[in-house]
PDB file of C-alpha atoms in Angstrom:
ATOM      1  CA  UNK A   1      10.130  12.899  -7.465  1.00 78.00           C
ATOM      2  CA  UNK A   2       9.710   8.952  -8.079  1.00 86.00           C
ATOM      3  CA  UNK A   3       8.857   7.806 -11.463  1.00 92.00           C
ATOM      4  CA  UNK A   4       8.130   3.945 -12.080  1.00 94.00           C
ATOM      5  CA  UNK A   5       8.069   2.276 -15.610  1.00 96.00           C
ATOM      6  CA  UNK A   6       6.648  -1.058 -16.271  1.00 97.00           C
ATOM      7  CA  UNK A   7       7.564  -3.447 -19.043  1.00 98.00           C
ATOM      8  CA  UNK A   8       7.337  -7.209 -20.065  1.00 98.00           C
ATOM      9  CA  UNK A   9       3.641  -7.455 -20.475  1.00 98.00           C
ATOM     10  CA  UNK A  10       2.335  -9.394 -23.559  1.00 98.00           C
ATOM     11  CA  UNK A  11       0.080 -12.104 -24.789  1.00 98.00           C
ATOM     12  CA  UNK A  12       0.776 -15.760 -23.943  1.00 98.00           C
ATOM     13  CA  UNK A  13      -1.282 -19.109 -23.839  1.00 98.00           C
ATOM     14  CA  UNK A  14      -2.550 -20.542 -20.731  1.00 98.00           C
ATOM     15  CA  UNK A  15       0.547 -22.334 -18.882  1.00 98.00           C
ATOM     16  CA  UNK A  16       2.860 -20.116 -20.118  1.00 98.00           C
ATOM     17  CA  UNK A  17       5.297 -17.533 -18.346  1.00 98.00           C
ATOM     18  CA  UNK A  18       6.003 -13.762 -18.418  1.00 98.00           C
ATOM     19  CA  UNK A  19       8.521 -11.712 -16.516  1.00 98.00           C
ATOM     20  CA  UNK A  20       7.241  -8.239 -15.512  1.00 98.00           C
ATOM     21  CA  UNK A  21       9.920  -5.379 -14.666  1.00 98.00           C
ATOM     22  CA  UNK A  22       9.412  -2.037 -13.072  1.00 96.00           C
ATOM     23  CA  UNK A  23      12.258   0.418 -13.340  1.00 94.00           C
ATOM     24  CA  UNK A  24      12.449   3.221 -10.911  1.00 90.00           C
ATOM     25  CA  UNK A  25      14.000   6.535 -10.872  1.00 89.00           C
ATOM     26  CA  UNK A  26      14.496   9.067  -8.088  1.00 81.00           C
ATOM     27  CA  UNK A  27      14.889   6.641  -5.257  1.00 64.00           C
ATOM     28  CA  UNK A  28      16.221   3.192  -4.249  1.00 61.00           C
ATOM     29  CA  UNK A  29      14.405  -0.190  -3.330  1.00 56.00           C
ATOM     30  CA  UNK A  30      16.462  -0.030  -0.152  1.00 63.00           C
ATOM     31  CA  UNK A  31      14.249   2.518   1.186  1.00 68.00           C
ATOM     32  CA  UNK A  32      10.713   1.805  -0.337  1.00 80.00           C
ATOM     33  CA  UNK A  33       8.321  -0.878  -0.181  1.00 89.00           C
ATOM     34  CA  UNK A  34       7.257  -2.115  -3.602  1.00 92.00           C
ATOM     35  CA  UNK A  35       4.228  -4.061  -4.820  1.00 95.00           C
ATOM     36  CA  UNK A  36       2.395  -5.256  -7.926  1.00 97.00           C
ATOM     37  CA  UNK A  37      -1.318  -4.755  -8.447  1.00 97.00           C
ATOM     38  CA  UNK A  38      -3.442  -5.738 -11.373  1.00 97.00           C
ATOM     39  CA  UNK A  39      -6.855  -4.611 -12.791  1.00 97.00           C
ATOM     40  CA  UNK A  40      -9.193  -6.405 -15.164  1.00 97.00           C
ATOM     41  CA  UNK A  41     -11.891  -4.669 -17.268  1.00 92.00           C
ATOM     42  CA  UNK A  42     -15.061  -4.124 -15.229  1.00 94.00           C
ATOM     43  CA  UNK A  43     -13.116  -5.060 -12.035  1.00 94.00           C
ATOM     44  CA  UNK A  44     -11.433  -3.344  -8.974  1.00 94.00           C
ATOM     45  CA  UNK A  45      -7.641  -3.077  -8.660  1.00 93.00           C
ATOM     46  CA  UNK A  46      -6.340  -5.941  -6.593  1.00 94.00           C
ATOM     47  CA  UNK A  47      -3.115  -6.397  -4.923  1.00 95.00           C
ATOM     48  CA  UNK A  48      -0.663  -9.346  -6.414  1.00 97.00           C
ATOM     49  CA  UNK A  49       2.261  -9.248  -4.383  1.00 97.00           C
ATOM     50  CA  UNK A  50       4.562  -6.890  -2.362  1.00 96.00           C
ATOM     51  CA  UNK A  51       7.961  -6.913  -0.879  1.00 94.00           C
ATOM     52  CA  UNK A  52       9.186  -4.703   1.926  1.00 90.00           C
ATOM     53  CA  UNK A  53      12.607  -3.085   2.577  1.00 84.00           C
ATOM     54  CA  UNK A  54      13.888  -6.217   4.176  1.00 86.00           C
ATOM     55  CA  UNK A  55      12.960  -8.546   1.478  1.00 89.00           C
ATOM     56  CA  UNK A  56       9.781  -9.822   3.116  1.00 93.00           C
ATOM     57  CA  UNK A  57       7.114 -10.817   0.624  1.00 96.00           C
ATOM     58  CA  UNK A  58       3.325 -11.424   0.438  1.00 95.00           C
ATOM     59  CA  UNK A  59       0.936 -12.674  -2.228  1.00 96.00           C
ATOM     60  CA  UNK A  60      -2.493 -12.815  -3.232  1.00 96.00           C
ATOM     61  CA  UNK A  61      -3.972 -16.289  -2.647  1.00 97.00           C
ATOM     62  CA  UNK A  62      -4.870 -16.575  -6.242  1.00 97.00           C
ATOM     63  CA  UNK A  63      -1.108 -16.201  -7.389  1.00 98.00           C
ATOM     64  CA  UNK A  64       0.574 -18.081  -4.583  1.00 98.00           C
ATOM     65  CA  UNK A  65       2.982 -20.799  -5.877  1.00 98.00           C
ATOM     66  CA  UNK A  66       2.732 -19.236  -9.398  1.00 98.00           C
ATOM     67  CA  UNK A  67       4.130 -15.639  -9.092  1.00 98.00           C
ATOM     68  CA  UNK A  68       7.348 -14.613  -7.397  1.00 98.00           C
ATOM     69  CA  UNK A  69       8.237 -10.890  -6.732  1.00 98.00           C
ATOM     70  CA  UNK A  70      11.832  -9.710  -6.247  1.00 96.00           C
ATOM     71  CA  UNK A  71      13.969  -6.647  -6.409  1.00 92.00           C
ATOM     72  CA  UNK A  72      17.359  -5.570  -7.498  1.00 90.00           C
ATOM     73  CA  UNK A  73      18.554  -2.612  -5.473  1.00 83.00           C
ATOM     74  CA  UNK A  74      21.632  -2.077  -7.699  1.00 84.00           C
ATOM     75  CA  UNK A  75      19.225  -1.694 -10.752  1.00 88.00           C
ATOM     76  CA  UNK A  76      16.392  -0.025  -8.877  1.00 87.00           C
ATOM     77  CA  UNK A  77      13.996  -2.479 -10.340  1.00 92.00           C
ATOM     78  CA  UNK A  78      11.329  -4.466  -9.409  1.00 94.00           C
ATOM     79  CA  UNK A  79      10.320  -7.925 -11.032  1.00 97.00           C
ATOM     80  CA  UNK A  80       7.215 -10.230 -11.135  1.00 98.00           C
ATOM     81  CA  UNK A  81       7.976 -13.821 -12.389  1.00 98.00           C
ATOM     82  CA  UNK A  82       4.482 -15.050 -13.552  1.00 98.00           C
ATOM     83  CA  UNK A  83       4.471 -18.961 -14.254  1.00 98.00           C
ATOM     84  CA  UNK A  84       1.424 -21.281 -15.174  1.00 98.00           C
ATOM     85  CA  UNK A  85      -0.395 -18.337 -16.135  1.00 98.00           C
ATOM     86  CA  UNK A  86      -4.377 -18.470 -16.338  1.00 98.00           C
ATOM     87  CA  UNK A  87      -7.091 -16.674 -18.341  1.00 98.00           C
ATOM     88  CA  UNK A  88      -7.951 -15.256 -15.072  1.00 97.00           C
ATOM     89  CA  UNK A  89      -4.536 -13.366 -14.747  1.00 98.00           C
ATOM     90  CA  UNK A  90      -5.485 -11.197 -17.686  1.00 98.00           C
ATOM     91  CA  UNK A  91      -5.260  -7.761 -16.618  1.00 98.00           C
ATOM     92  CA  UNK A  92      -3.245  -4.618 -16.629  1.00 98.00           C
ATOM     93  CA  UNK A  93      -0.628  -4.704 -14.285  1.00 98.00           C
ATOM     94  CA  UNK A  94       0.792  -1.855 -12.287  1.00 98.00           C
ATOM     95  CA  UNK A  95       3.859  -1.261 -10.229  1.00 96.00           C
ATOM     96  CA  UNK A  96       3.550   0.741  -6.951  1.00 95.00           C
ATOM     97  CA  UNK A  97       6.001   2.204  -4.217  1.00 92.00           C
ATOM     98  CA  UNK A  98       5.548   3.702  -0.883  1.00 90.00           C
ATOM     99  CA  UNK A  99       7.639   3.954   2.303  1.00 86.00           C
ATOM    100  CA  UNK A 100       4.672   2.698   4.358  1.00 88.00           C
ATOM    101  CA  UNK A 101       4.374  -1.108   4.509  1.00 85.00           C
ATOM    102  CA  UNK A 102       0.921  -0.996   6.233  1.00 87.00           C
ATOM    103  CA  UNK A 103      -0.350   1.269   3.447  1.00 88.00           C
ATOM    104  CA  UNK A 104       1.084  -0.798   0.568  1.00 86.00           C
ATOM    105  CA  UNK A 105      -0.653  -4.017   2.044  1.00 85.00           C
ATOM    106  CA  UNK A 106      -3.982  -2.241   1.921  1.00 86.00           C
ATOM    107  CA  UNK A 107      -3.697  -1.257  -1.641  1.00 87.00           C
ATOM    108  CA  UNK A 108      -2.311   2.220  -1.368  1.00 89.00           C
ATOM    109  CA  UNK A 109       0.863   3.816  -2.392  1.00 92.00           C
ATOM    110  CA  UNK A 110       2.273   7.391  -3.173  1.00 91.00           C
ATOM    111  CA  UNK A 111       3.739   6.308  -6.474  1.00 93.00           C
ATOM    112  CA  UNK A 112       2.373   4.198  -9.382  1.00 95.00           C
ATOM    113  CA  UNK A 113       3.447   3.227 -12.765  1.00 96.00           C
ATOM    114  CA  UNK A 114       1.056   3.435 -15.921  1.00 96.00           C
ATOM    115  CA  UNK A 115       0.944  -0.319 -16.373  1.00 97.00           C
ATOM    116  CA  UNK A 116       1.740  -3.076 -18.682  1.00 98.00           C
ATOM    117  CA  UNK A 117      -0.808  -5.354 -20.279  1.00 98.00           C
ATOM    118  CA  UNK A 118      -1.032  -9.008 -19.692  1.00 98.00           C
ATOM    119  CA  UNK A 119      -3.319 -11.263 -21.743  1.00 98.00           C
ATOM    120  CA  UNK A 120      -3.476 -14.950 -21.245  1.00 98.00           C
ATOM    121  CA  UNK A 121      -5.562 -16.999 -23.733  1.00 98.00           C
ATOM    122  CA  UNK A 122      -7.047 -20.344 -23.239  1.00 94.00           C
TER     123      UNK A 122
END
């Protein structure tokens, strides 16, 4: 059974940076595709970034050039480096894992963390 736990969220001013972490247990990142999603109040959950088993990455247009997704197989951890944060980035951020790349790209996953809050003030 896979368990995901996010950390690193917080409150920052616009233009600041945060680094989110997702610690996984029960599997390794060498066999699972991983992704970050976010959901703001009153809005649907949206994909932010994802990384497959080979290290290929995809990003939402709204975060390209500002966010970087990475993983550390030895530590069973996923990361999201967020730079040049904007108030529009304010949301609950979730870590997700699945062995199906096509499903993760469509916003689906078998395993989800409980989220970490990111708040960006202007």
